Amino acid sequence: MTSVDVATKARQATAGVEHFDVLVVGAGISGVGAAWHLTHQMAGTSFAVLEAKDTYGGTWVTHRYPGVRSDSDLYTFGYRFKPWRGAPIATSQEILTYMDEVIAENDLARHIRYGHKIVHAAWSSEQNLWTVDAVKTATGEPLTFTCGFLWMCQGYYHHDEGYTPEWPGMADFKGPIVHPQTWPEDLDYAGKKVVVIGSGATAATLVPALAAKAGHVTMLQRSPTYFATGRNANELADTLRDLEVPEEWTHEIVRRKILKDQGMFAHMAREYPDAVKDEILKNVAAVLPEGFDMKHFTPSYRPWQQRLAFVPDADLFKGISSGQASVVTDQIERFTAEGILLKSGDVLEADIIITATGFRLSVMGDIPFEVDGKPVDWGQTLTYRGMMFTGVPNLVWVFGYFRASWTLRVDLMGDFVARLLGHMKARGVKKVMVDPGEAGATMPRGPWIDPDNFNPGYLMRDMDKMPKCGDTAEWRHTQDYWVERADIPAIDLDGPIFRYDDQKAKARAVEAAE
């Protein structure tokens, strides 16, 4: 049975339909942030948050591998309205505790429906409503909701399984092959030879965490990644706290300083990539053994073409220096019973193989969408600033930043959505769409994100599924917080891009005709 068939049965079987002004999809860092903004900026707006999992947290519940932690500082990954009081790089449990406090302090729990998986969403222009079909994951009970506005906060990847390439001989390997996204709680790696395939933030987190108990951990990478390293502390925050500056002030001051430094770094990476590369490699070499072959940490791409991973307290490099861990840069020929045969002819012996090879992209949670009876093909839509889409009314998608903290865009979009909903209410309209007008017919279209600007594997593998970008700033997802923090608040909601279904104007036209 297809998800559409399930949706049809849900509509037929459900006698009652719950209506909300806004439905938020997902109770991760984005969805909880959206709920806060609705509560504080749109008092009186009815809303619910539908979450497929049994709890809040999203990414921080999905990932349970050893050592799981943020790779963004919590002063900017945390919300602007909730001070962060801990070390800049936080564990998943510390982040979940922070989110729990946000939910409790703002009475958000009553709005969240856990174990509610959406199976279909359909827009009716006749009713100016979304009809959202869901099932209770525990019982399979079908449910139907309607809403005037959909706020998609479900993220961008499949939570049920990660991406693992198909290598020859995988079935021959005698030990377990594990993706970090589906980490078994009973996996015993004590004293074992472990190979971690991958070179991103997940691999850099796993290697030192596993090395504490494993016999030896090898990070096997096809190509290197840029790493930054430093103390897991913020000297400015420590100084301000020593001066007994209120936490709210400390949070805002430190947040602004970090963002200023990050903006300067991003600018330098674009304008002077070779100098930035040399500085990054110099800092890494300083925490590795003398004479270490730096080819293992020298990528072929420019800094910031992919995410720069932060290694707190140099734990990855300390593991390599101690001999508990090692790094190999090579390609896989095939798996064998005892490990991995490399293209070079070398063999890596392994008892356990971890495939830290990335995510599987998910567009809009892979929910089937319809607009006036026609299926939505997101890959054929044009995006307005990476948050709204041509041909799809009354919907925004929170797709955060990669070069800056994801949550910075959650707050920016929270302000935008509240302003948009308030504007629609003031105008007495029920429907809004974005439209490039006549220029759209000839506007060149490109991928969601310019690959020359940012090209992580999980996006490149499935970029065709993503909405398209145009050739002007309004019709691109720039991934540039330092531009958007000024541009998004300045959006003219009465500008020609926004098309409203003006009920009052229609009524006046009908009266005039009569």
Short mmCIF file of C-alpha atoms in Angstrom, two decimals:
data_model
loop_
_atom_site.label_atom_id
_atom_site.label_comp_id
_atom_site.label_asym_id
_atom_site.label_seq_id
_atom_site.Cartn_x
_atom_site.Cartn_y
_atom_site.Cartn_z
CA MET A 1 0.00 0.00 0.00
CA THR A 2 1.37 3.38 -0.98
CA SER A 3 1.48 6.36 1.37
CA VAL A 4 -1.22 7.99 -0.76
CA ASP A 5 -3.45 4.92 -0.24
CA VAL A 6 -2.82 5.16 3.50
CA ALA A 7 -3.74 8.83 3.35
CA THR A 8 -6.99 8.04 1.54
CA LYS A 9 -7.92 5.41 4.12
CA ALA A 10 -7.09 7.89 6.86
CA ARG A 11 -9.51 10.42 5.40
CA GLN A 12 -12.22 7.80 5.09
CA ALA A 13 -11.70 6.27 8.52
CA THR A 14 -11.31 9.39 10.61
CA ALA A 15 -14.55 10.96 11.72
CA GLY A 16 -13.02 14.01 13.39
CA VAL A 17 -10.63 16.51 11.84
CA GLU A 18 -8.56 18.84 14.00
CA HIS A 19 -7.89 22.32 12.68
CA PHE A 20 -4.99 24.64 13.55
CA ASP A 21 -3.87 27.95 12.16
CA VAL A 22 -0.35 26.53 11.77
CA LEU A 23 1.07 23.02 11.75
CA VAL A 24 4.78 22.66 12.52
CA VAL A 25 6.38 19.47 11.20
CA GLY A 26 9.11 18.13 13.45
CA ALA A 27 10.13 18.70 17.09
CA GLY A 28 13.87 18.98 16.59
CA ILE A 29 15.91 22.14 17.07
CA SER A 30 13.96 23.87 14.25
CA GLY A 31 10.47 22.80 15.32
CA VAL A 32 10.93 23.71 18.97
CA GLY A 33 12.28 27.08 17.85
CA ALA A 34 9.26 27.58 15.58
CA ALA A 35 6.94 26.79 18.49
CA TRP A 36 8.68 29.42 20.63
CA HIS A 37 8.30 32.07 17.93
CA LEU A 38 4.61 31.29 17.44
CA THR A 39 4.02 31.47 21.19
CA HIS A 40 5.88 34.73 21.70
CA GLN A 41 5.26 36.56 18.43
CA MET A 42 1.83 35.31 17.38
CA ALA A 43 -0.20 35.10 20.59
CA GLY A 44 -3.62 33.64 19.92
CA THR A 45 -2.44 31.57 16.94
CA SER A 46 -3.50 27.96 17.28
CA PHE A 47 -0.78 25.50 16.35
CA ALA A 48 0.47 21.97 16.85
CA VAL A 49 3.84 20.35 16.32
CA LEU A 50 3.67 16.89 14.72
CA GLU A 51 6.67 14.72 15.50
CA ALA A 52 7.14 11.16 14.20
CA LYS A 53 9.51 10.20 17.02
CA ASP A 54 8.41 9.54 20.57
CA THR A 55 10.32 12.53 21.92
CA TYR A 56 11.80 15.90 20.97
CA GLY A 57 15.35 16.39 19.75
CA GLY A 58 15.50 15.18 16.13
CA THR A 59 19.18 14.77 15.25
CA TRP A 60 20.17 14.56 18.90
CA VAL A 61 17.91 11.56 19.45
CA THR A 62 18.65 9.83 16.14
CA HIS A 63 22.41 9.82 16.69
CA ARG A 64 23.47 7.72 19.68
CA TYR A 65 26.99 6.69 18.73
CA PRO A 66 29.83 7.10 21.27
CA GLY A 67 30.97 10.67 21.81
CA VAL A 68 28.18 12.28 19.76
CA ARG A 69 28.46 16.06 20.08
CA SER A 70 27.81 19.31 18.27
CA ASP A 71 30.25 20.54 15.67
CA SER A 72 28.95 24.10 16.04
CA ASP A 73 29.42 26.25 19.13
CA LEU A 74 26.32 26.38 21.30
CA TYR A 75 26.42 30.15 21.66
CA THR A 76 25.24 30.35 18.03
CA PHE A 77 23.67 26.88 17.71
CA GLY A 78 21.58 27.67 20.75
CA TYR A 79 18.61 29.97 20.34
CA ARG A 80 19.08 33.71 20.63
CA PHE A 81 16.40 33.81 23.36
CA LYS A 82 17.89 31.13 25.62
CA PRO A 83 21.40 31.69 27.04
CA TRP A 84 23.89 28.85 26.76
CA ARG A 85 25.84 28.31 29.98
CA GLY A 86 28.12 25.40 29.16
CA ALA A 87 31.22 24.66 27.09
CA PRO A 88 30.95 25.76 23.44
CA ILE A 89 30.95 22.21 22.04
CA ALA A 90 28.24 20.19 23.75
CA THR A 91 27.25 16.55 24.02
CA SER A 92 23.93 15.39 22.64
CA GLN A 93 22.59 14.99 26.18
CA GLU A 94 23.53 18.56 27.07
CA ILE A 95 21.71 19.80 23.97
CA LEU A 96 18.63 17.70 24.80
CA THR A 97 18.64 19.13 28.34
CA TYR A 98 18.80 22.64 26.87
CA MET A 99 15.85 21.88 24.57
CA ASP A 100 13.91 20.36 27.46
CA GLU A 101 14.34 23.60 29.40
CA VAL A 102 13.07 25.62 26.42
CA ILE A 103 9.98 23.41 26.19
CA ALA A 104 9.30 23.52 29.94
CA GLU A 105 9.98 27.24 30.42
CA ASN A 106 7.65 28.20 27.57
CA ASP A 107 4.86 25.65 28.09
CA LEU A 108 5.44 24.15 24.65
CA ALA A 109 4.82 20.50 25.55
CA ARG A 110 1.05 20.90 25.25
CA HIS A 111 1.48 21.78 21.57
CA ILE A 112 3.64 18.76 20.61
CA ARG A 113 2.08 15.52 19.33
CA TYR A 114 4.67 12.76 19.51
CA GLY A 115 4.44 9.56 17.49
CA HIS A 116 2.54 11.31 14.67
CA LYS A 117 3.93 10.41 11.23
CA ILE A 118 2.63 12.46 8.30
CA VAL A 119 1.78 10.37 5.24
CA HIS A 120 0.20 12.95 2.92
CA ALA A 121 -0.38 16.69 2.60
CA ALA A 122 -2.79 18.33 0.16
CA TRP A 123 -3.56 22.00 -0.47
CA SER A 124 -7.00 23.15 -1.62
CA SER A 125 -7.22 26.61 -3.19
CA GLU A 126 -11.01 26.38 -2.94
CA GLN A 127 -10.80 26.08 0.84
CA ASN A 128 -7.41 27.79 1.31
CA LEU A 129 -6.41 24.94 3.58
CA TRP A 130 -3.84 22.20 3.92
CA THR A 131 -5.23 18.77 4.75
CA VAL A 132 -2.56 16.71 6.49
CA ASP A 133 -3.01 12.97 6.96
CA ALA A 134 -1.00 11.22 9.64
CA VAL A 135 -0.85 7.95 11.52
CA LYS A 136 -0.03 7.25 15.15
CA THR A 137 3.18 5.25 14.99
CA ALA A 138 2.30 3.17 18.06
CA THR A 139 -1.12 2.00 16.89
CA GLY A 140 -1.44 2.81 13.18
CA GLU A 141 -4.52 4.90 13.95
CA PRO A 142 -5.21 7.33 11.09
CA LEU A 143 -5.58 11.03 11.89
CA THR A 144 -6.46 14.06 9.81
CA PHE A 145 -5.55 17.68 10.45
CA THR A 146 -6.22 20.88 8.57
CA CYS A 147 -4.27 24.09 8.80
CA GLY A 148 -3.87 27.41 7.08
CA PHE A 149 -0.07 27.29 7.06
CA LEU A 150 2.59 24.56 7.06
CA TRP A 151 5.96 25.18 8.70
CA MET A 152 8.31 22.37 7.64
CA CYS A 153 10.95 21.83 10.35
CA GLN A 154 11.70 18.17 9.76
CA GLY A 155 15.28 18.64 8.54
CA TYR A 156 16.89 17.41 5.37
CA TYR A 157 17.92 13.76 5.82
CA HIS A 158 16.39 10.34 6.47
CA HIS A 159 16.45 9.53 10.17
CA ASP A 160 15.76 5.82 9.72
CA GLU A 161 19.06 5.00 8.01
CA GLY A 162 22.20 6.70 6.77
CA TYR A 163 24.05 6.46 3.48
CA THR A 164 26.34 3.46 3.02
CA PRO A 165 27.91 2.78 -0.40
CA GLU A 166 27.79 -0.73 -1.81
CA TRP A 167 31.34 -2.07 -1.80
CA PRO A 168 32.30 -5.45 -3.26
CA GLY A 169 32.64 -8.22 -0.72
CA MET A 170 30.66 -6.64 2.10
CA ALA A 171 28.85 -9.92 2.68
CA ASP A 172 32.22 -11.66 3.13
CA PHE A 173 33.25 -9.61 6.14
CA LYS A 174 32.92 -11.69 9.32
CA GLY A 175 32.33 -8.82 11.73
CA PRO A 176 29.56 -6.24 12.10
CA ILE A 177 29.25 -3.32 9.65
CA VAL A 178 27.60 -0.41 11.43
CA HIS A 179 26.42 3.02 10.31
CA PRO A 180 26.63 5.59 13.16
CA GLN A 181 23.04 6.66 12.55
CA THR A 182 21.79 3.20 13.59
CA TRP A 183 24.30 2.44 16.34
CA PRO A 184 23.54 -0.80 18.26
CA GLU A 185 23.43 -0.22 21.99
CA ASP A 186 25.07 -3.61 22.62
CA LEU A 187 28.02 -3.19 20.23
CA ASP A 188 31.13 -4.40 22.07
CA TYR A 189 34.26 -2.79 20.66
CA ALA A 190 36.50 -3.13 23.72
CA GLY A 191 39.93 -4.37 22.66
CA LYS A 192 38.79 -4.72 19.04
CA LYS A 193 40.36 -3.50 15.80
CA VAL A 194 37.94 -0.91 14.45
CA VAL A 195 37.99 0.78 11.03
CA VAL A 196 35.95 3.96 10.67
CA ILE A 197 35.29 4.81 7.02
CA GLY A 198 34.84 8.54 6.55
CA SER A 199 36.54 11.86 7.18
CA GLY A 200 33.84 14.26 8.35
CA ALA A 201 32.69 15.46 11.74
CA THR A 202 31.11 12.09 12.63
CA ALA A 203 34.32 10.18 11.96
CA ALA A 204 36.36 12.80 13.82
CA THR A 205 34.04 12.38 16.81
CA LEU A 206 33.94 8.59 16.74
CA VAL A 207 37.66 7.89 16.42
CA PRO A 208 38.79 9.42 19.74
CA ALA A 209 35.66 8.19 21.53
CA LEU A 210 36.22 4.59 20.40
CA ALA A 211 39.99 4.72 20.90
CA ALA A 212 39.58 4.94 24.67
CA LYS A 213 38.37 1.30 24.79
CA ALA A 214 39.19 -0.26 21.41
CA GLY A 215 42.40 -2.10 20.66
CA HIS A 216 43.08 0.27 17.78
CA VAL A 217 40.98 2.59 15.60
CA THR A 218 41.83 3.42 11.99
CA MET A 219 40.15 6.31 10.18
CA LEU A 220 40.00 5.30 6.51
CA GLN A 221 39.31 8.20 4.20
CA ARG A 222 39.08 8.50 0.44
CA SER A 223 40.03 12.18 0.72
CA PRO A 224 40.83 14.50 3.63
CA THR A 225 38.69 17.12 5.37
CA TYR A 226 39.69 20.46 6.85
CA PHE A 227 39.71 20.47 10.64
CA ALA A 228 39.97 23.33 13.08
CA THR A 229 41.00 22.68 16.64
CA GLY A 230 41.20 24.51 19.93
CA ARG A 231 40.13 24.44 23.56
CA ASN A 232 36.52 23.59 24.27
CA ALA A 233 36.13 26.87 26.10
CA ASN A 234 35.37 30.49 25.33
CA GLU A 235 37.69 32.94 27.05
CA LEU A 236 35.36 35.89 26.55
CA ALA A 237 32.46 34.00 28.16
CA ASP A 238 34.68 32.94 31.06
CA THR A 239 35.82 36.56 31.59
CA LEU A 240 32.27 37.93 31.50
CA ARG A 241 31.10 35.32 33.99
CA ASP A 242 34.05 36.09 36.23
CA LEU A 243 32.85 39.72 36.16
CA GLU A 244 29.34 38.46 37.11
CA VAL A 245 27.81 39.83 33.92
CA PRO A 246 24.21 38.52 33.59
CA GLU A 247 23.95 35.35 31.50
CA GLU A 248 21.62 37.02 28.99
CA TRP A 249 24.25 39.68 28.30
CA THR A 250 27.06 37.12 28.19
CA HIS A 251 25.14 34.99 25.68
CA GLU A 252 24.48 37.94 23.39
CA ILE A 253 27.98 39.43 23.60
CA VAL A 254 29.74 36.10 23.02
CA ARG A 255 27.30 35.22 20.24
CA ARG A 256 28.04 38.51 18.45
CA LYS A 257 31.79 38.07 18.84
CA ILE A 258 31.71 34.52 17.45
CA LEU A 259 29.57 35.58 14.50
CA LYS A 260 31.88 38.48 13.75
CA ASP A 261 34.90 36.16 13.82
CA GLN A 262 33.13 33.55 11.67
CA GLY A 263 32.07 36.19 9.16
CA MET A 264 35.65 37.42 8.88
CA PHE A 265 36.89 33.83 8.46
CA ALA A 266 34.33 33.14 5.70
CA HIS A 267 35.39 36.32 3.91
CA MET A 268 39.07 35.40 4.18
CA ALA A 269 38.36 31.87 2.92
CA ARG A 270 36.71 33.30 -0.19
CA GLU A 271 39.25 36.04 -0.87
CA TYR A 272 42.49 34.42 0.33
CA PRO A 273 41.90 30.63 0.24
CA ASP A 274 45.59 29.69 0.09
CA ALA A 275 46.48 31.75 3.14
CA VAL A 276 43.55 30.32 5.09
CA LYS A 277 44.49 26.80 4.03
CA ASP A 278 48.08 27.31 5.23
CA GLU A 279 46.86 28.60 8.60
CA ILE A 280 44.48 25.66 9.10
CA LEU A 281 47.16 23.11 8.26
CA LYS A 282 49.73 24.83 10.48
CA ASN A 283 47.37 24.59 13.46
CA VAL A 284 46.69 20.90 12.82
CA ALA A 285 50.39 20.09 12.34
CA ALA A 286 51.11 21.70 15.71
CA VAL A 287 49.11 18.99 17.54
CA LEU A 288 50.44 16.03 15.55
CA PRO A 289 53.77 14.21 15.95
CA GLU A 290 56.74 15.91 14.34
CA GLY A 291 57.18 14.77 10.74
CA PHE A 292 53.57 13.49 10.44
CA ASP A 293 52.54 13.22 6.78
CA MET A 294 50.10 16.12 6.37
CA LYS A 295 48.65 14.67 3.16
CA HIS A 296 46.07 13.04 5.43
CA PHE A 297 44.71 16.45 6.44
CA THR A 298 45.24 18.41 3.20
CA PRO A 299 42.04 18.47 1.13
CA SER A 300 41.97 19.19 -2.60
CA TYR A 301 39.08 21.69 -2.27
CA ARG A 302 39.12 25.27 -0.97
CA PRO A 303 38.37 25.95 2.70
CA TRP A 304 34.61 26.19 3.29
CA GLN A 305 33.58 24.44 0.07
CA GLN A 306 32.59 21.79 2.57
CA ARG A 307 31.86 22.18 6.24
CA LEU A 308 34.86 22.87 8.45
CA ALA A 309 34.77 20.38 11.32
CA PHE A 310 35.91 21.51 14.77
CA VAL A 311 37.93 19.10 16.91
CA PRO A 312 37.65 20.24 20.56
CA ASP A 313 40.78 19.93 22.65
CA ALA A 314 42.50 18.22 19.68
CA ASP A 315 41.15 14.83 20.83
CA LEU A 316 41.35 13.25 17.37
CA PHE A 317 44.97 14.33 16.94
CA LYS A 318 45.89 13.30 20.47
CA GLY A 319 44.56 9.82 19.70
CA ILE A 320 46.76 9.65 16.61
CA SER A 321 49.78 10.96 18.53
CA SER A 322 49.33 8.34 21.26
CA GLY A 323 49.18 5.47 18.77
CA GLN A 324 45.64 4.51 19.79
CA ALA A 325 44.37 5.72 16.41
CA SER A 326 45.72 6.15 12.91
CA VAL A 327 44.56 7.63 9.62
CA VAL A 328 44.83 6.06 6.16
CA THR A 329 44.09 7.89 2.91
CA ASP A 330 43.24 5.36 0.21
CA GLN A 331 40.34 3.84 -1.70
CA ILE A 332 38.52 0.59 -1.04
CA GLU A 333 39.05 -2.26 -3.51
CA ARG A 334 36.81 -4.70 -1.64
CA PHE A 335 35.87 -6.04 1.76
CA THR A 336 37.38 -9.35 2.82
CA ALA A 337 36.56 -11.75 5.62
CA GLU A 338 39.19 -10.13 7.85
CA GLY A 339 38.89 -6.48 6.84
CA ILE A 340 39.38 -4.22 3.83
CA LEU A 341 41.64 -4.57 0.79
CA LEU A 342 42.71 -1.14 -0.45
CA LYS A 343 43.43 0.02 -3.99
CA SER A 344 47.08 0.39 -3.00
CA GLY A 345 47.21 -3.33 -2.19
CA ASP A 346 47.42 -2.76 1.57
CA VAL A 347 45.03 -4.60 3.87
CA LEU A 348 43.33 -3.11 6.93
CA GLU A 349 42.47 -5.82 9.42
CA ALA A 350 39.24 -5.17 11.30
CA ASP A 351 36.89 -6.80 13.79
CA ILE A 352 34.31 -4.01 13.31
CA ILE A 353 33.77 -1.62 10.40
CA ILE A 354 31.95 1.68 10.94
CA THR A 355 30.63 3.44 7.82
CA ALA A 356 30.58 7.14 8.74
CA THR A 357 29.72 7.91 5.13
CA GLY A 358 26.99 10.49 5.48
CA PHE A 359 23.27 11.07 5.21
CA ARG A 360 20.55 10.16 2.75
CA LEU A 361 18.90 13.36 1.59
CA SER A 362 15.19 13.72 2.31
CA VAL A 363 13.19 16.51 0.68
CA MET A 364 10.23 17.62 2.81
CA GLY A 365 10.43 14.41 4.81
CA ASP A 366 9.56 12.44 1.64
CA ILE A 367 5.92 13.30 2.34
CA PRO A 368 3.75 13.14 -0.81
CA PHE A 369 2.42 16.67 -1.44
CA GLU A 370 -0.41 17.80 -3.68
CA VAL A 371 -1.61 21.24 -4.69
CA ASP A 372 -5.16 21.30 -6.04
CA GLY A 373 -4.99 17.60 -6.89
CA LYS A 374 -1.63 17.71 -8.66
CA PRO A 375 1.46 16.07 -7.10
CA VAL A 376 4.29 18.42 -6.20
CA ASP A 377 7.68 17.65 -7.76
CA TRP A 378 10.01 19.69 -5.57
CA GLY A 379 12.81 19.33 -8.10
CA GLN A 380 10.73 21.38 -10.57
CA THR A 381 9.98 24.24 -8.19
CA LEU A 382 11.98 27.45 -7.86
CA THR A 383 12.96 28.48 -4.35
CA TYR A 384 12.52 31.91 -2.85
CA ARG A 385 15.51 32.44 -0.56
CA GLY A 386 15.65 28.72 0.25
CA MET A 387 12.42 28.85 2.27
CA MET A 388 9.36 29.22 -0.03
CA PHE A 389 8.63 27.58 -3.38
CA THR A 390 6.82 28.46 -6.57
CA GLY A 391 3.46 26.78 -7.03
CA VAL A 392 3.19 25.81 -3.34
CA PRO A 393 1.08 28.15 -1.17
CA ASN A 394 1.32 28.81 2.57
CA LEU A 395 4.43 26.75 3.24
CA VAL A 396 7.96 27.44 4.45
CA TRP A 397 10.84 25.01 4.92
CA VAL A 398 13.56 25.66 7.47
CA PHE A 399 16.81 24.73 5.77
CA GLY A 400 19.54 26.14 7.99
CA TYR A 401 23.15 27.09 7.50
CA PHE A 402 26.14 24.82 7.07
CA ARG A 403 28.92 27.40 7.36
CA ALA A 404 27.23 29.00 10.34
CA SER A 405 25.06 27.32 12.97
CA TRP A 406 21.81 25.83 11.66
CA THR A 407 19.74 27.50 14.36
CA LEU A 408 20.66 31.03 13.29
CA ARG A 409 18.26 30.55 10.38
CA VAL A 410 15.62 29.08 12.67
CA ASP A 411 15.45 32.42 14.50
CA LEU A 412 15.60 34.49 11.30
CA MET A 413 12.78 32.46 9.77
CA GLY A 414 10.80 32.58 13.00
CA ASP A 415 10.75 36.35 12.70
CA PHE A 416 9.88 36.14 9.00
CA VAL A 417 7.01 33.68 9.41
CA ALA A 418 5.53 35.65 12.31
CA ARG A 419 5.72 38.82 10.24
CA LEU A 420 4.21 37.10 7.19
CA LEU A 421 1.32 35.60 9.19
CA GLY A 422 0.66 38.94 10.86
CA HIS A 423 0.71 40.67 7.48
CA MET A 424 -1.76 38.17 6.03
CA LYS A 425 -4.06 38.64 9.01
CA ALA A 426 -3.93 42.42 8.67
CA ARG A 427 -4.76 42.19 4.97
CA GLY A 428 -7.49 39.65 5.53
CA VAL A 429 -5.96 37.12 3.17
CA LYS A 430 -5.75 33.35 3.50
CA LYS A 431 -3.27 32.44 0.78
CA VAL A 432 0.22 33.56 -0.21
CA MET A 433 2.53 32.31 -2.95
CA VAL A 434 5.85 33.45 -4.37
CA ASP A 435 6.10 34.11 -8.10
CA PRO A 436 8.97 35.53 -10.17
CA GLY A 437 6.45 36.85 -12.70
CA GLU A 438 7.34 37.14 -16.36
CA ALA A 439 11.05 37.00 -15.53
CA GLY A 440 10.57 33.44 -14.29
CA ALA A 441 9.94 32.11 -17.79
CA THR A 442 13.44 32.98 -18.95
CA MET A 443 15.30 32.95 -15.62
CA PRO A 444 18.27 30.55 -15.71
CA ARG A 445 17.86 27.77 -13.19
CA GLY A 446 20.59 26.04 -11.29
CA PRO A 447 20.99 23.58 -8.43
CA TRP A 448 19.78 24.24 -4.89
CA ILE A 449 23.29 25.25 -3.85
CA ASP A 450 26.11 26.18 -6.22
CA PRO A 451 28.49 23.17 -6.12
CA ASP A 452 31.46 25.47 -6.57
CA ASN A 453 30.41 27.23 -3.39
CA PHE A 454 29.40 24.24 -1.23
CA ASN A 455 29.46 20.58 -2.25
CA PRO A 456 28.99 17.95 0.49
CA GLY A 457 28.37 14.44 -0.76
CA TYR A 458 24.84 14.03 0.60
CA LEU A 459 23.69 17.05 -1.41
CA MET A 460 25.61 16.19 -4.56
CA ARG A 461 24.19 12.64 -4.66
CA ASP A 462 20.56 13.79 -4.80
CA MET A 463 20.69 17.45 -5.83
CA ASP A 464 18.20 16.76 -8.64
CA LYS A 465 15.49 16.14 -6.04
CA MET A 466 15.93 19.59 -4.51
CA PRO A 467 14.17 22.79 -5.61
CA LYS A 468 16.02 24.90 -8.15
CA CYS A 469 17.63 28.31 -7.71
CA GLY A 470 17.45 31.29 -10.03
CA ASP A 471 20.02 33.92 -10.95
CA THR A 472 19.16 36.65 -8.43
CA ALA A 473 19.59 36.78 -4.66
CA GLU A 474 15.83 36.45 -3.99
CA TRP A 475 15.72 33.17 -5.90
CA ARG A 476 18.74 31.54 -4.30
CA HIS A 477 19.58 29.80 -1.07
CA THR A 478 22.79 31.70 -0.47
CA GLN A 479 23.83 29.96 2.77
CA ASP A 480 25.14 33.37 3.83
CA TYR A 481 23.93 34.31 7.31
CA TRP A 482 25.91 37.53 7.31
CA VAL A 483 23.89 38.77 4.31
CA GLU A 484 20.55 37.24 5.29
CA ARG A 485 20.50 38.68 8.79
CA ALA A 486 19.94 42.07 7.10
CA ASP A 487 18.07 40.95 3.98
CA ILE A 488 15.37 38.72 5.48
CA PRO A 489 14.06 41.30 8.01
CA ALA A 490 13.97 43.83 5.15
CA ILE A 491 11.81 41.69 2.83
CA ASP A 492 8.93 43.74 1.41
CA LEU A 493 5.87 41.57 1.98
CA ASP A 494 3.89 43.78 -0.40
CA GLY A 495 6.51 43.45 -3.13
CA PRO A 496 5.69 41.91 -6.51
CA ILE A 497 7.13 38.51 -5.59
CA PHE A 498 4.36 37.85 -3.06
CA ARG A 499 0.96 36.97 -4.54
CA TYR A 500 -1.98 37.00 -2.15
CA ASP A 501 -5.48 35.63 -2.56
CA ASP A 502 -7.17 38.83 -1.40
CA GLN A 503 -10.65 37.86 -0.24
CA LYS A 504 -11.61 41.41 0.68
CA ALA A 505 -10.66 42.69 -2.76
CA LYS A 506 -12.65 39.90 -4.38
CA ALA A 507 -15.69 40.69 -2.25
CA ARG A 508 -15.46 44.38 -3.16
CA ALA A 509 -15.18 43.46 -6.85
CA VAL A 510 -18.27 41.25 -6.61
CA GLU A 511 -20.23 44.01 -4.84
CA ALA A 512 -19.15 46.53 -7.47
CA ALA A 513 -20.25 44.20 -10.27
CA GLU A 514 -23.66 43.77 -8.68
#
